PDB file of C-alpha atoms and ligand atoms in Angstrom:
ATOM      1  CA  UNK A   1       5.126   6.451 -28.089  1.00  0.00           C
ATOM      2  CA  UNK A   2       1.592   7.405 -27.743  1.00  0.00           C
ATOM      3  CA  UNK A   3       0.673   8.062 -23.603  1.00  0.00           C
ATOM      4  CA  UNK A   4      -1.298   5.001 -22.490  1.00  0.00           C
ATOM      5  CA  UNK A   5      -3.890   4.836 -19.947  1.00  0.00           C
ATOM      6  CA  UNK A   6      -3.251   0.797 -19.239  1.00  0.00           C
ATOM      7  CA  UNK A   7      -4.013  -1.167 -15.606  1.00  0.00           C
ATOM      8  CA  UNK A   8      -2.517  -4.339 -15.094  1.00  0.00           C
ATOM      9  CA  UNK A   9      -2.711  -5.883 -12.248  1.00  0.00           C
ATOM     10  CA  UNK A  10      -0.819  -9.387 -11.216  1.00  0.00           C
ATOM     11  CA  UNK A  11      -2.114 -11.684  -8.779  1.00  0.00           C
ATOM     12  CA  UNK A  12      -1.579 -15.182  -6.962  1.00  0.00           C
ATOM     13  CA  UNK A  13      -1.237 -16.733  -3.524  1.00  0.00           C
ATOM     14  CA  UNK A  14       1.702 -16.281  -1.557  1.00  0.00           C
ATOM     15  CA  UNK A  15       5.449 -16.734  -3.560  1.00  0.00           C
ATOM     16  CA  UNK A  16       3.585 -17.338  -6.760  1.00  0.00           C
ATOM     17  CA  UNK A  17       6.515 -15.020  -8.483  1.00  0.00           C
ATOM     18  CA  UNK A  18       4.343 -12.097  -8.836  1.00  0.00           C
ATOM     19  CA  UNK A  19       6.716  -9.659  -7.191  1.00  0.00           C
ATOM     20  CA  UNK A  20       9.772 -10.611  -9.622  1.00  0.00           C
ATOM     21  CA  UNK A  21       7.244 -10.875 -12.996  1.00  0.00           C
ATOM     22  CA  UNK A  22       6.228  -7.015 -12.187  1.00  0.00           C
ATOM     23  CA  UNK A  23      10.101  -6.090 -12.139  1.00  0.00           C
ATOM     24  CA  UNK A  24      10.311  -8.154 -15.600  1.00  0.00           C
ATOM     25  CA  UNK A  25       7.265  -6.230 -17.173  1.00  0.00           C
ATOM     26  CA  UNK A  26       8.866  -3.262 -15.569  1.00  0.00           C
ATOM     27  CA  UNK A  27      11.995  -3.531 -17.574  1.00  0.00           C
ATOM     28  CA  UNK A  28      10.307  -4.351 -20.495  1.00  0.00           C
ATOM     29  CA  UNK A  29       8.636  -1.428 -20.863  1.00  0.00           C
ATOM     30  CA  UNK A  30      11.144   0.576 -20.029  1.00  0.00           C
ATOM     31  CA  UNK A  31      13.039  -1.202 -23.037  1.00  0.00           C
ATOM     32  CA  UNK A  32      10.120  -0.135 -25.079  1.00  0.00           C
ATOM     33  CA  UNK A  33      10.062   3.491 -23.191  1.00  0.00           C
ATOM     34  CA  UNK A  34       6.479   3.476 -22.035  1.00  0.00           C
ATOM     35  CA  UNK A  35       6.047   5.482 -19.009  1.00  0.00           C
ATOM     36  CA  UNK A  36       4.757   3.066 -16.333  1.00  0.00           C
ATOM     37  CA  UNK A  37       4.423   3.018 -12.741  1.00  0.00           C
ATOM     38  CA  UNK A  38       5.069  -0.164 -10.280  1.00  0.00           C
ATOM     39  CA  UNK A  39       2.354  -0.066  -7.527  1.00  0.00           C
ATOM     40  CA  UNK A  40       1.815  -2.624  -4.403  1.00  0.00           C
ATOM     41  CA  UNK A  41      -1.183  -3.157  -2.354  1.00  0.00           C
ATOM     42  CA  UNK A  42      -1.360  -3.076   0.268  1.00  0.00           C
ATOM     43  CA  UNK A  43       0.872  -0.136   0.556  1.00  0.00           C
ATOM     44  CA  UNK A  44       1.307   2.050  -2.309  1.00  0.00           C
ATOM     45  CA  UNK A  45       0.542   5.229  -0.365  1.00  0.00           C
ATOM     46  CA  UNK A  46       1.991   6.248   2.748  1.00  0.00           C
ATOM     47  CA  UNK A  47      -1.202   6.039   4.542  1.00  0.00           C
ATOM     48  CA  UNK A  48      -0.927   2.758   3.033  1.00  0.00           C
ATOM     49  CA  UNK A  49       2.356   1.796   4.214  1.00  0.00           C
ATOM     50  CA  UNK A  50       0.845   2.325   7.659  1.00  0.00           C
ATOM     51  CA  UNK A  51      -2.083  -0.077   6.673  1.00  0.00           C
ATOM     52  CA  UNK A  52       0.363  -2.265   5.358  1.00  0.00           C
ATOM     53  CA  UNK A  53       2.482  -2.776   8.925  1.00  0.00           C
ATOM     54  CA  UNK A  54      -0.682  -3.231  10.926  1.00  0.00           C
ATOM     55  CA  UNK A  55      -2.165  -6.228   8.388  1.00  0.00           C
ATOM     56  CA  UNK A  56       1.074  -7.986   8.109  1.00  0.00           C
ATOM     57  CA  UNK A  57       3.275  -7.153  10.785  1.00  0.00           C
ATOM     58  CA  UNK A  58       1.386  -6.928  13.558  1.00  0.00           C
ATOM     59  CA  UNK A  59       0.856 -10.215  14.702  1.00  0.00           C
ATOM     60  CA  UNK A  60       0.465 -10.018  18.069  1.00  0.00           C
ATOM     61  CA  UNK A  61      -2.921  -7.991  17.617  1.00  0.00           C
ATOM     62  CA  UNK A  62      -5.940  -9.896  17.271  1.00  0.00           C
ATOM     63  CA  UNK A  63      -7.295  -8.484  13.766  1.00  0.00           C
ATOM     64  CA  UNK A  64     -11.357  -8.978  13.481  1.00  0.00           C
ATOM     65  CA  UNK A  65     -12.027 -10.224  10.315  1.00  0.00           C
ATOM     66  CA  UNK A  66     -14.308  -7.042   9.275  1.00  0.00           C
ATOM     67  CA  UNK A  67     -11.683  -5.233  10.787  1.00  0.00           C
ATOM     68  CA  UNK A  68      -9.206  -6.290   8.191  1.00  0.00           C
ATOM     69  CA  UNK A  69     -11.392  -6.585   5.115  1.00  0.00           C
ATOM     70  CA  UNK A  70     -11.910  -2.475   5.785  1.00  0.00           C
ATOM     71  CA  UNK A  71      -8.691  -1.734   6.528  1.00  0.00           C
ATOM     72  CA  UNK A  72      -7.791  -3.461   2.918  1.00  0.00           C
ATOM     73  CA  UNK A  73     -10.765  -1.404   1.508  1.00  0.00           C
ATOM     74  CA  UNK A  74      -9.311   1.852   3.314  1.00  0.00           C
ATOM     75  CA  UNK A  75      -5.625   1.113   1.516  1.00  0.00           C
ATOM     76  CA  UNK A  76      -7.419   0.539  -1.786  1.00  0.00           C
ATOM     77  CA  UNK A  77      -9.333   3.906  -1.250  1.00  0.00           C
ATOM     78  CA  UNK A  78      -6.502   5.786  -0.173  1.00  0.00           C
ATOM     79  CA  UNK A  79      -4.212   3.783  -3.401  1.00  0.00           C
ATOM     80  CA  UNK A  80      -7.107   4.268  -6.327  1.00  0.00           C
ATOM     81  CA  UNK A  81      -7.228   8.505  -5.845  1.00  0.00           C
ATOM     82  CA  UNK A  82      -3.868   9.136  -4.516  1.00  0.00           C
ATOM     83  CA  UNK A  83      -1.584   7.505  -7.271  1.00  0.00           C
ATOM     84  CA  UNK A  84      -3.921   4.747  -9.524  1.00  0.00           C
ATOM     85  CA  UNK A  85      -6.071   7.305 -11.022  1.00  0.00           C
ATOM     86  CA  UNK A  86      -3.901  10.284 -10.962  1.00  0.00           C
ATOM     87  CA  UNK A  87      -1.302   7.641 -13.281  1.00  0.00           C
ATOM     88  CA  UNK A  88      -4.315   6.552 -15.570  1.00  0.00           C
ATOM     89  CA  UNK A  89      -5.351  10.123 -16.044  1.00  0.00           C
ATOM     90  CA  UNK A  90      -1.520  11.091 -17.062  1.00  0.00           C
ATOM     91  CA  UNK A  91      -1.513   8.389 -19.496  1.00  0.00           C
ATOM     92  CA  UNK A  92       0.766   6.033 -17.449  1.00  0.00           C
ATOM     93  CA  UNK A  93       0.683   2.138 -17.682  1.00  0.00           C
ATOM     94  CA  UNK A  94       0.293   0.828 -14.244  1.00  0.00           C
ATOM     95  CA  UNK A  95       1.267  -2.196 -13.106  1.00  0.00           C
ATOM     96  CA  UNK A  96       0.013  -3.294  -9.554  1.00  0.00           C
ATOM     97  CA  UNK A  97       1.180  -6.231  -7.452  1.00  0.00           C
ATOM     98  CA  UNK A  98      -2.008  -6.742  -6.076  1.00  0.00           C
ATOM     99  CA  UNK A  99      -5.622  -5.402  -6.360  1.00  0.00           C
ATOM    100  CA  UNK A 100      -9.364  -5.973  -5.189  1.00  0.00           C
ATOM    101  CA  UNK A 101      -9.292  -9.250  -6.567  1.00  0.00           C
ATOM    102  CA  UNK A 102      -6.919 -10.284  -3.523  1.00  0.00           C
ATOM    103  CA  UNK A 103      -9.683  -9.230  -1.433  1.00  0.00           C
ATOM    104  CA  UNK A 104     -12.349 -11.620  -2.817  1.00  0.00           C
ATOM    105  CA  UNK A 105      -9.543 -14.682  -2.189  1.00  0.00           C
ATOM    106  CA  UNK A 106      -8.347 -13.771   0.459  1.00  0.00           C
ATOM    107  CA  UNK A 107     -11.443 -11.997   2.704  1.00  0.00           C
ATOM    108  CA  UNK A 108     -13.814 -13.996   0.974  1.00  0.00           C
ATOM    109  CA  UNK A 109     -12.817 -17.222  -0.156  1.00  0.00           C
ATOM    110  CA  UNK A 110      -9.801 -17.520   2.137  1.00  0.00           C
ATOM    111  CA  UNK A 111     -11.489 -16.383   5.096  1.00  0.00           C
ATOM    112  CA  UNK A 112     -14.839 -17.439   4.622  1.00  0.00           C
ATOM    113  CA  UNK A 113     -16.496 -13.903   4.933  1.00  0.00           C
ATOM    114  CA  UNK A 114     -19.857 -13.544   2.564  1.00  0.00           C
ATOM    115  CA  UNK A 115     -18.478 -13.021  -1.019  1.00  0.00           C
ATOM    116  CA  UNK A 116     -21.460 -10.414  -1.835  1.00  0.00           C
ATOM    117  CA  UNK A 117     -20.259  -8.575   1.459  1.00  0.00           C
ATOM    118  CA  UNK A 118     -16.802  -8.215  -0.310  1.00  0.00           C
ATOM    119  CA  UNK A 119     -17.643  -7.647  -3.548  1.00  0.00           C
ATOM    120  CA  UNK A 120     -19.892  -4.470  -2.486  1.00  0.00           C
ATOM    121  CA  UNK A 121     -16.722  -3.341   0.073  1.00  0.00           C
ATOM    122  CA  UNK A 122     -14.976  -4.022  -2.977  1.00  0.00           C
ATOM    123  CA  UNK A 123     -16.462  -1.786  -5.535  1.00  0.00           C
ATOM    124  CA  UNK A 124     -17.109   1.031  -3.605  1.00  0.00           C
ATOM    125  CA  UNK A 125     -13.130   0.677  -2.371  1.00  0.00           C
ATOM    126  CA  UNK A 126     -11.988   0.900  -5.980  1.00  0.00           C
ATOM    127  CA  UNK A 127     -14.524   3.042  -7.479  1.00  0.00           C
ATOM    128  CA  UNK A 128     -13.631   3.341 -11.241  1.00  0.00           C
ATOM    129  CA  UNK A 129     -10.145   1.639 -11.458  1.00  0.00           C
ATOM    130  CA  UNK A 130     -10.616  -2.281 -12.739  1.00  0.00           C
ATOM    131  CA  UNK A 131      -7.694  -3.544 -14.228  1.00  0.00           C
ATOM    132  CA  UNK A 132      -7.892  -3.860 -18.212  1.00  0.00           C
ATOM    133  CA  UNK A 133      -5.850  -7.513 -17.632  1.00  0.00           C
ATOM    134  CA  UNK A 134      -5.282  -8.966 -14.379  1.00  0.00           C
ATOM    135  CA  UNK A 135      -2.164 -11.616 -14.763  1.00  0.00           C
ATOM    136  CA  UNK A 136      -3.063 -14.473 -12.000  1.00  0.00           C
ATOM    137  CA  UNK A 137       0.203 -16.425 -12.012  1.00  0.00           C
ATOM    138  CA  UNK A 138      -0.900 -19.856 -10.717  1.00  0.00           C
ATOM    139  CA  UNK A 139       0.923 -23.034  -8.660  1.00  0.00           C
ATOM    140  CA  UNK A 140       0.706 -25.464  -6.288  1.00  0.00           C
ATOM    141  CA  UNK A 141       0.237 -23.893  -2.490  1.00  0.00           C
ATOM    142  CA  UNK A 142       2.904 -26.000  -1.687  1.00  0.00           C
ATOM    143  CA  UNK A 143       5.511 -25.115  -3.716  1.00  0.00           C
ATOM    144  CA  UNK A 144       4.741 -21.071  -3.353  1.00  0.00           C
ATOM    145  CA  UNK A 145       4.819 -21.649   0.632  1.00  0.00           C
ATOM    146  CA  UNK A 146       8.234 -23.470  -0.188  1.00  0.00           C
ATOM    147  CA  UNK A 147       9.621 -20.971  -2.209  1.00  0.00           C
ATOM    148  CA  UNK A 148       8.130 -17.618   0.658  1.00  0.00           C
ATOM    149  CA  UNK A 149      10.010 -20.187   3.519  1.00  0.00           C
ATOM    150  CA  UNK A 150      12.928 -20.075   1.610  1.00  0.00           C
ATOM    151  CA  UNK A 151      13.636 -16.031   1.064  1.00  0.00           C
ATOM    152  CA  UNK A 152      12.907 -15.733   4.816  1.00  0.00           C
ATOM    153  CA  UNK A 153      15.192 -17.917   6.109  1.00  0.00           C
ATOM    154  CA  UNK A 154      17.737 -16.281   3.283  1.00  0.00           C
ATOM    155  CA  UNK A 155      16.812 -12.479   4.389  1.00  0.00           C
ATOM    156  CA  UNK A 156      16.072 -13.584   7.639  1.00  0.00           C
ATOM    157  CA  UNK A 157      12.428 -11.823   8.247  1.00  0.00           C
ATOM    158  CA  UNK A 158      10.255 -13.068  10.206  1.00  0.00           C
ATOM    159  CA  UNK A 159       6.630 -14.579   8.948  1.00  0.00           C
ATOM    160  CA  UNK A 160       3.983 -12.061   8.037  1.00  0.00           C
ATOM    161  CA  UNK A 161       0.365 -12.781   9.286  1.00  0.00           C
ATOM    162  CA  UNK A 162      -0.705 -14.424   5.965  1.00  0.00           C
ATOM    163  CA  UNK A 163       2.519 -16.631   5.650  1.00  0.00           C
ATOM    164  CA  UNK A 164       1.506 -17.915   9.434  1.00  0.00           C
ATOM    165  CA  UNK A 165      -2.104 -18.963   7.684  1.00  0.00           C
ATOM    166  CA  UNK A 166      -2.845 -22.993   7.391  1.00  0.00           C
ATOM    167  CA  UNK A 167      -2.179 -24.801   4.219  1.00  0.00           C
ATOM    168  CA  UNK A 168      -6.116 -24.866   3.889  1.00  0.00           C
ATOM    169  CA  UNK A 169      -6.316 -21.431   4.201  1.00  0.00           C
ATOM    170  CA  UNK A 170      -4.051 -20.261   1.240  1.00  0.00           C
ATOM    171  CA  UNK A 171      -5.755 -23.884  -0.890  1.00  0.00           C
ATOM    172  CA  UNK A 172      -9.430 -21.656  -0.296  1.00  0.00           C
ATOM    173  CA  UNK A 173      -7.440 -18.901  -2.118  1.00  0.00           C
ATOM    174  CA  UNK A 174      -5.930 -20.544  -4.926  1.00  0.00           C
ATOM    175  CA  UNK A 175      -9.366 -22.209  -5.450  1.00  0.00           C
ATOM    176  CA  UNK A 176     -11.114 -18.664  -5.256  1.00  0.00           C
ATOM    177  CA  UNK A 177      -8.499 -17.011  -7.555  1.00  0.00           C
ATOM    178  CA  UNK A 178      -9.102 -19.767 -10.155  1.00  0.00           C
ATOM    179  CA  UNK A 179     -12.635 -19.280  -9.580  1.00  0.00           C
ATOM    180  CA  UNK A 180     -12.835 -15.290 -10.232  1.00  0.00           C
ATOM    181  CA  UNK A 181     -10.275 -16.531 -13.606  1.00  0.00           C
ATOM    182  CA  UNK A 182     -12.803 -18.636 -14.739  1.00  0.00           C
ATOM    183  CA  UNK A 183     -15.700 -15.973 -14.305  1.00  0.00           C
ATOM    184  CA  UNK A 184     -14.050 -13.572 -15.857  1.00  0.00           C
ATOM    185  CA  UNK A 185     -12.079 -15.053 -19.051  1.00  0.00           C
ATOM    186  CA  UNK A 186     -11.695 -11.948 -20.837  1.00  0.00           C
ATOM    187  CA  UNK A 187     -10.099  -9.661 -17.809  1.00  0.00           C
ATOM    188  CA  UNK A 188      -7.789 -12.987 -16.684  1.00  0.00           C
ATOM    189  CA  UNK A 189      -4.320 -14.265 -18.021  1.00  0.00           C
ATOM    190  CA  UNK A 190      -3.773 -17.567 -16.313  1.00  0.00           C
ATOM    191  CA  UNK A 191      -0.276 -18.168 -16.405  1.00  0.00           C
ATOM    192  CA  UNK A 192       1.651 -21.882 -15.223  1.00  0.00           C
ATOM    193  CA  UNK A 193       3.912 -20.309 -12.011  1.00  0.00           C
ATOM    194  CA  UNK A 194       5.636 -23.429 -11.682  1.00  0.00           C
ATOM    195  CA  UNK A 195       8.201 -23.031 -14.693  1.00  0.00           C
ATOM    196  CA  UNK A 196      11.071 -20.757 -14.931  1.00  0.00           C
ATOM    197  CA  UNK A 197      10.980 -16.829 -14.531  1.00  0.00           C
ATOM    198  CA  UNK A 198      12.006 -16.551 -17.632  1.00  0.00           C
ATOM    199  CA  UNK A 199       9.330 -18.536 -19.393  1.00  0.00           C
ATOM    200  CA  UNK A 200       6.732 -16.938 -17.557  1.00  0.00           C
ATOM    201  CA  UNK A 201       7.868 -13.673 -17.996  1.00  0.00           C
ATOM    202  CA  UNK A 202       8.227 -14.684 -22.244  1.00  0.00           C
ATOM    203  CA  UNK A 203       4.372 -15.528 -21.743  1.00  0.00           C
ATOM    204  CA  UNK A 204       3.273 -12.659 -19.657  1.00  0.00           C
ATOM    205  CA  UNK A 205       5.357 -10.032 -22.471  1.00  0.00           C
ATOM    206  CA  UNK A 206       3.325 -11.419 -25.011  1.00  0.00           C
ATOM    207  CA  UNK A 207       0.083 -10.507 -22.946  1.00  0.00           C
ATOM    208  CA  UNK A 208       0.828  -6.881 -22.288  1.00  0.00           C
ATOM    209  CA  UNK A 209       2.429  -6.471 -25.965  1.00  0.00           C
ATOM    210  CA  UNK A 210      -0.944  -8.216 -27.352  1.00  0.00           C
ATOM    211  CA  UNK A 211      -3.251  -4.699 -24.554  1.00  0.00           C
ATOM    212  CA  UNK A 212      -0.669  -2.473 -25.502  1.00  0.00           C
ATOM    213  CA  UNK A 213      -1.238  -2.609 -29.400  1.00  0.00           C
ATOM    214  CA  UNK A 214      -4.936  -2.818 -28.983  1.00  0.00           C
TER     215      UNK A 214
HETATM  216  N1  LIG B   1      -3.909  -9.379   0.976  1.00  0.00           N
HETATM  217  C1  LIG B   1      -5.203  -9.647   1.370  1.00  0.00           C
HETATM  218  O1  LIG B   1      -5.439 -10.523   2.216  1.00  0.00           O
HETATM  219  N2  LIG B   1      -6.217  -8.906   0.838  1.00  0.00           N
HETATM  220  C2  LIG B   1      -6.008  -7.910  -0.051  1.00  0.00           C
HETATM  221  O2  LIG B   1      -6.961  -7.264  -0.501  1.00  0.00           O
HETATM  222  C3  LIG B   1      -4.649  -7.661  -0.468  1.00  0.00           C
HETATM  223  C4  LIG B   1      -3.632  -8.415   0.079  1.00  0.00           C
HETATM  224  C5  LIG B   1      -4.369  -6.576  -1.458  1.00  0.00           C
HETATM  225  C6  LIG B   1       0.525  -9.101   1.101  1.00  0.00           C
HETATM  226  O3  LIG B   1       1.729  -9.675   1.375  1.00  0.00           O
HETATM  227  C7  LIG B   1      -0.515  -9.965   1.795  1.00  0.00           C
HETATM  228  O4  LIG B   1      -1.748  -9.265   1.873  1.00  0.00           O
HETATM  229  C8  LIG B   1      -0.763 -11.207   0.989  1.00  0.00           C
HETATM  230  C9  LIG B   1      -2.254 -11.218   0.717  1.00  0.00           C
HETATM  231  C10 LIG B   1      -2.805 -10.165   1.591  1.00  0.00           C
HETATM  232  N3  LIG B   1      -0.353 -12.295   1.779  1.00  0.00           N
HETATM  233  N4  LIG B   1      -0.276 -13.451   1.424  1.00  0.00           N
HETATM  234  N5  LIG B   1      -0.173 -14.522   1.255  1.00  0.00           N
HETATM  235  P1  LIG B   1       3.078  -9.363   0.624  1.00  0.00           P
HETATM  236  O5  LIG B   1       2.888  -8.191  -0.290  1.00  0.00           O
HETATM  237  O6  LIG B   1       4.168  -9.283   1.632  1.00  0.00           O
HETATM  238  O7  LIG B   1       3.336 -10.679  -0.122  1.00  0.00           O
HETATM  239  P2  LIG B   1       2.613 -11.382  -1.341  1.00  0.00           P
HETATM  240  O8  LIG B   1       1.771 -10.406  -2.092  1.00  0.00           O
HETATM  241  O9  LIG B   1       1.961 -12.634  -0.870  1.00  0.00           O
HETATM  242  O10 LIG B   1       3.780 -11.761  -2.266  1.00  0.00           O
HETATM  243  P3  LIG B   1       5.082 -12.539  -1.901  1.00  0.00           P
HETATM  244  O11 LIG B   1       4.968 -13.524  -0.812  1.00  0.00           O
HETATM  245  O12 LIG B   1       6.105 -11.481  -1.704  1.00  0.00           O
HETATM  246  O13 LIG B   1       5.350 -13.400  -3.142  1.00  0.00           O
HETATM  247  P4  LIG B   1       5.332 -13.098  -4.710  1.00  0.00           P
HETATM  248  O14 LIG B   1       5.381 -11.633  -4.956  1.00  0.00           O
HETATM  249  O15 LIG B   1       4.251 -13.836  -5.313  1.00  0.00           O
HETATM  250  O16 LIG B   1       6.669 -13.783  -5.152  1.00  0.00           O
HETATM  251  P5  LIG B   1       8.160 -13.234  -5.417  1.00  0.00           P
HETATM  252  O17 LIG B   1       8.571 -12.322  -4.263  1.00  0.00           O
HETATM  253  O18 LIG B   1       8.259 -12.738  -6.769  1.00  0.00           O
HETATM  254  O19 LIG B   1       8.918 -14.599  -5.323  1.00  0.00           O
HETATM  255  C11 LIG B   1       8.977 -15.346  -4.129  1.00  0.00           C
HETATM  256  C12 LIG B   1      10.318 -16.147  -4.134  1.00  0.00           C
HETATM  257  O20 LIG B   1      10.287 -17.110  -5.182  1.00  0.00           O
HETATM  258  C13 LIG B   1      11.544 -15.272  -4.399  1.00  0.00           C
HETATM  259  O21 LIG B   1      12.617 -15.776  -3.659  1.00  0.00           O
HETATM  260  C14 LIG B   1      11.788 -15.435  -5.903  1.00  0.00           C
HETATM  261  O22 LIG B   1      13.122 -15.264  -6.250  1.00  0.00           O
HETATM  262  C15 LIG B   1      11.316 -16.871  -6.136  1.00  0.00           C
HETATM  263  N6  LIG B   1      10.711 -17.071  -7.465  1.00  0.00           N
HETATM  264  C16 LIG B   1       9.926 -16.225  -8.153  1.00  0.00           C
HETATM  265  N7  LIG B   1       9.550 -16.780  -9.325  1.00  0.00           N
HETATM  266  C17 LIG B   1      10.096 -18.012  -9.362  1.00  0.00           C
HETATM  267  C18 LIG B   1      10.055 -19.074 -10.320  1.00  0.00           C
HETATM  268  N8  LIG B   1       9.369 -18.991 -11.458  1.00  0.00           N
HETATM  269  N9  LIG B   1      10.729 -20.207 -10.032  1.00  0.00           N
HETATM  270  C19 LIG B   1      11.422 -20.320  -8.869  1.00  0.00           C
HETATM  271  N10 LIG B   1      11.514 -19.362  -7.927  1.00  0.00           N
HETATM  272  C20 LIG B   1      10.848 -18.212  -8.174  1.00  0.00           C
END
C-alpha cells in the first residue's frame, strides 16, 4: 500500500458516536494495513492534555470566553506541528476526533462569540492542516445528551464543563455544525447518528474507501 497523506476529521455535538466511529475507521484500516494515526482535540499532545483538564475539568474556574476560544487555538497549535503535520508529512492517514470546525460551533455559534473573530483565531491556529473530509455525524441534542448521561452514570464520571451547558446551548451547535456542512458540501459527509453503529460505520467506510482511492 502506497503511504497516504489523508486528514479526516469527525465531528458532532456531544455523544453523537464520534468517539466509537473513529475506533471503527481505525480497525478498518488496519484491516486494509494503512498506517493511520487516531488523534483527539483537545488533547492530542501533552501540552494538550494539560489544555484539555483545564477546559473540561475544571469547573470550578470561571473560564472567560476569549480565554477559552485561545486556549482551544493554543491546543490546536501545539496538535497541528507536534503530531498532525509531522503524520501528514510521513504519509500517515489521520483521523481526528475533533478539529477547528468544533471551534466555530462551539466558540462561535454555541457561545455566541463573532464568527469572523473565530474563523481568523481559527486559521492562524491550524495553519496548513484542513481536513480532506470532515465526517459530521448528526442527531437530535436530545438523544446525544441521553446517550453522554448514560456512560456517566455507567463509568461513574462526573459532568465535563460542556455536558453542564443548556439544551440551547448544544441546539446553537448542532445548528452551526449543519450550517458549516451546508457551506462546505464538498469537505462534509453528513451522516444520520441516530441509527445503529454499525450502519453508520457501513456508511462512513464507504466515505473514506471512496478519499482513499482518489
Ligand atoms: N470543544 C470546543 O468547545 N471547541 C473546540 O475547538 C474543541 C472542542 C476541539 C470535548 O469533550 C469538548 O470540547 C466537547 C466540545 C469542546 N464538548 N462537548 N460537548 P470530549 O472530548 O470529552 O467529548 P466529545 O468530543 O463531546 O465526545 P463525547 O461526549 O465523548 O461523545 P462522542 O465521541 O460523540 O460519542 P461516543 O463516546 O462515541 O458515544 C457516546 C455514547 O453513546 C457511548 O456510550 C457509546 O457507546 C454510545 N453510542 C455511540 N454510537 C451509538 C449509536 N449509534 N447508537 C447508540 N449508542 C451509541
Amino acid at each position: 500500500m502506497p503511504p497516504m497523506s489523508v486528514f479526516i476529521a469527525f465531528e458532532g455535538i456531544e455523544g453523537c458516536g464520534k468517539t466509537t466511529q473513529v475506533g471503527k475507521a481505525a480497525d478498518y484500516l488496519t484491516k486494509r494495513g494503512i498506517p493511520f494515526l487516531c488523534t483527539v482535540e483537545p488533547g492530542g499532545t501533552g501540552v494538550g492534555e494539560e489544555l484539555r483538564n483545564i477546559l473540561l475539568n475544571k469547573v470550578s474556574l470561571r473560564i472567560h470566553q476569549m480565554t477559552e476560544l485561545f486556549l482551544f487555538a493554543a491546543d490546536r497549535i501545539q496538535h497541528v506541528e507536534e503530531v498532525i503535520l509531522p503524520a501528514l508529512r510521513s504519509g500517515t492517514v489521520v483521523l481526528c476526533d475533533r478539529f477547528a470546525d468544533a471551534t466555530v460551533a462551539y466558540q462561535g455559534y454555541g457561545r455566541e462569540l463573532d464568527i469572523d473573530v473565530v474563523r481568523a483565531v481559527n486559521r492562524w491556529a491550524s495553519g496548513s492542516a484542513t481536513p480532506d473530509m470532515t465526517i459530521l455525524i448528526d442527531l437530535p441534542v436530545e438523544v446525544g445528551l441521553e446517550r453522554a448521561k448514560n456512560r456517566s452514570v455507567r463509568l461513574e464520571t462526573p459532568d465535563d464543563r460542556f455536558e453542564r451547558e443548556r439544551v440551547e446551548f448544544h441546539r446553537r451547535v448542532r445548528a452551526g455544525y449543519l450550517r458549516l456542512a451546508g457551506e462546505e458540501p464538498d469537505r462534509f459527509r453528513l451522516i444520520d447518528g441516530t441509527r445503529g453503529i454499525d450502519a453508520i460505520h457501513e456508511e462512513i467506510r464507504g466515505h473514506i474507501a471512496r478519499l482513499l482511492a482518489r
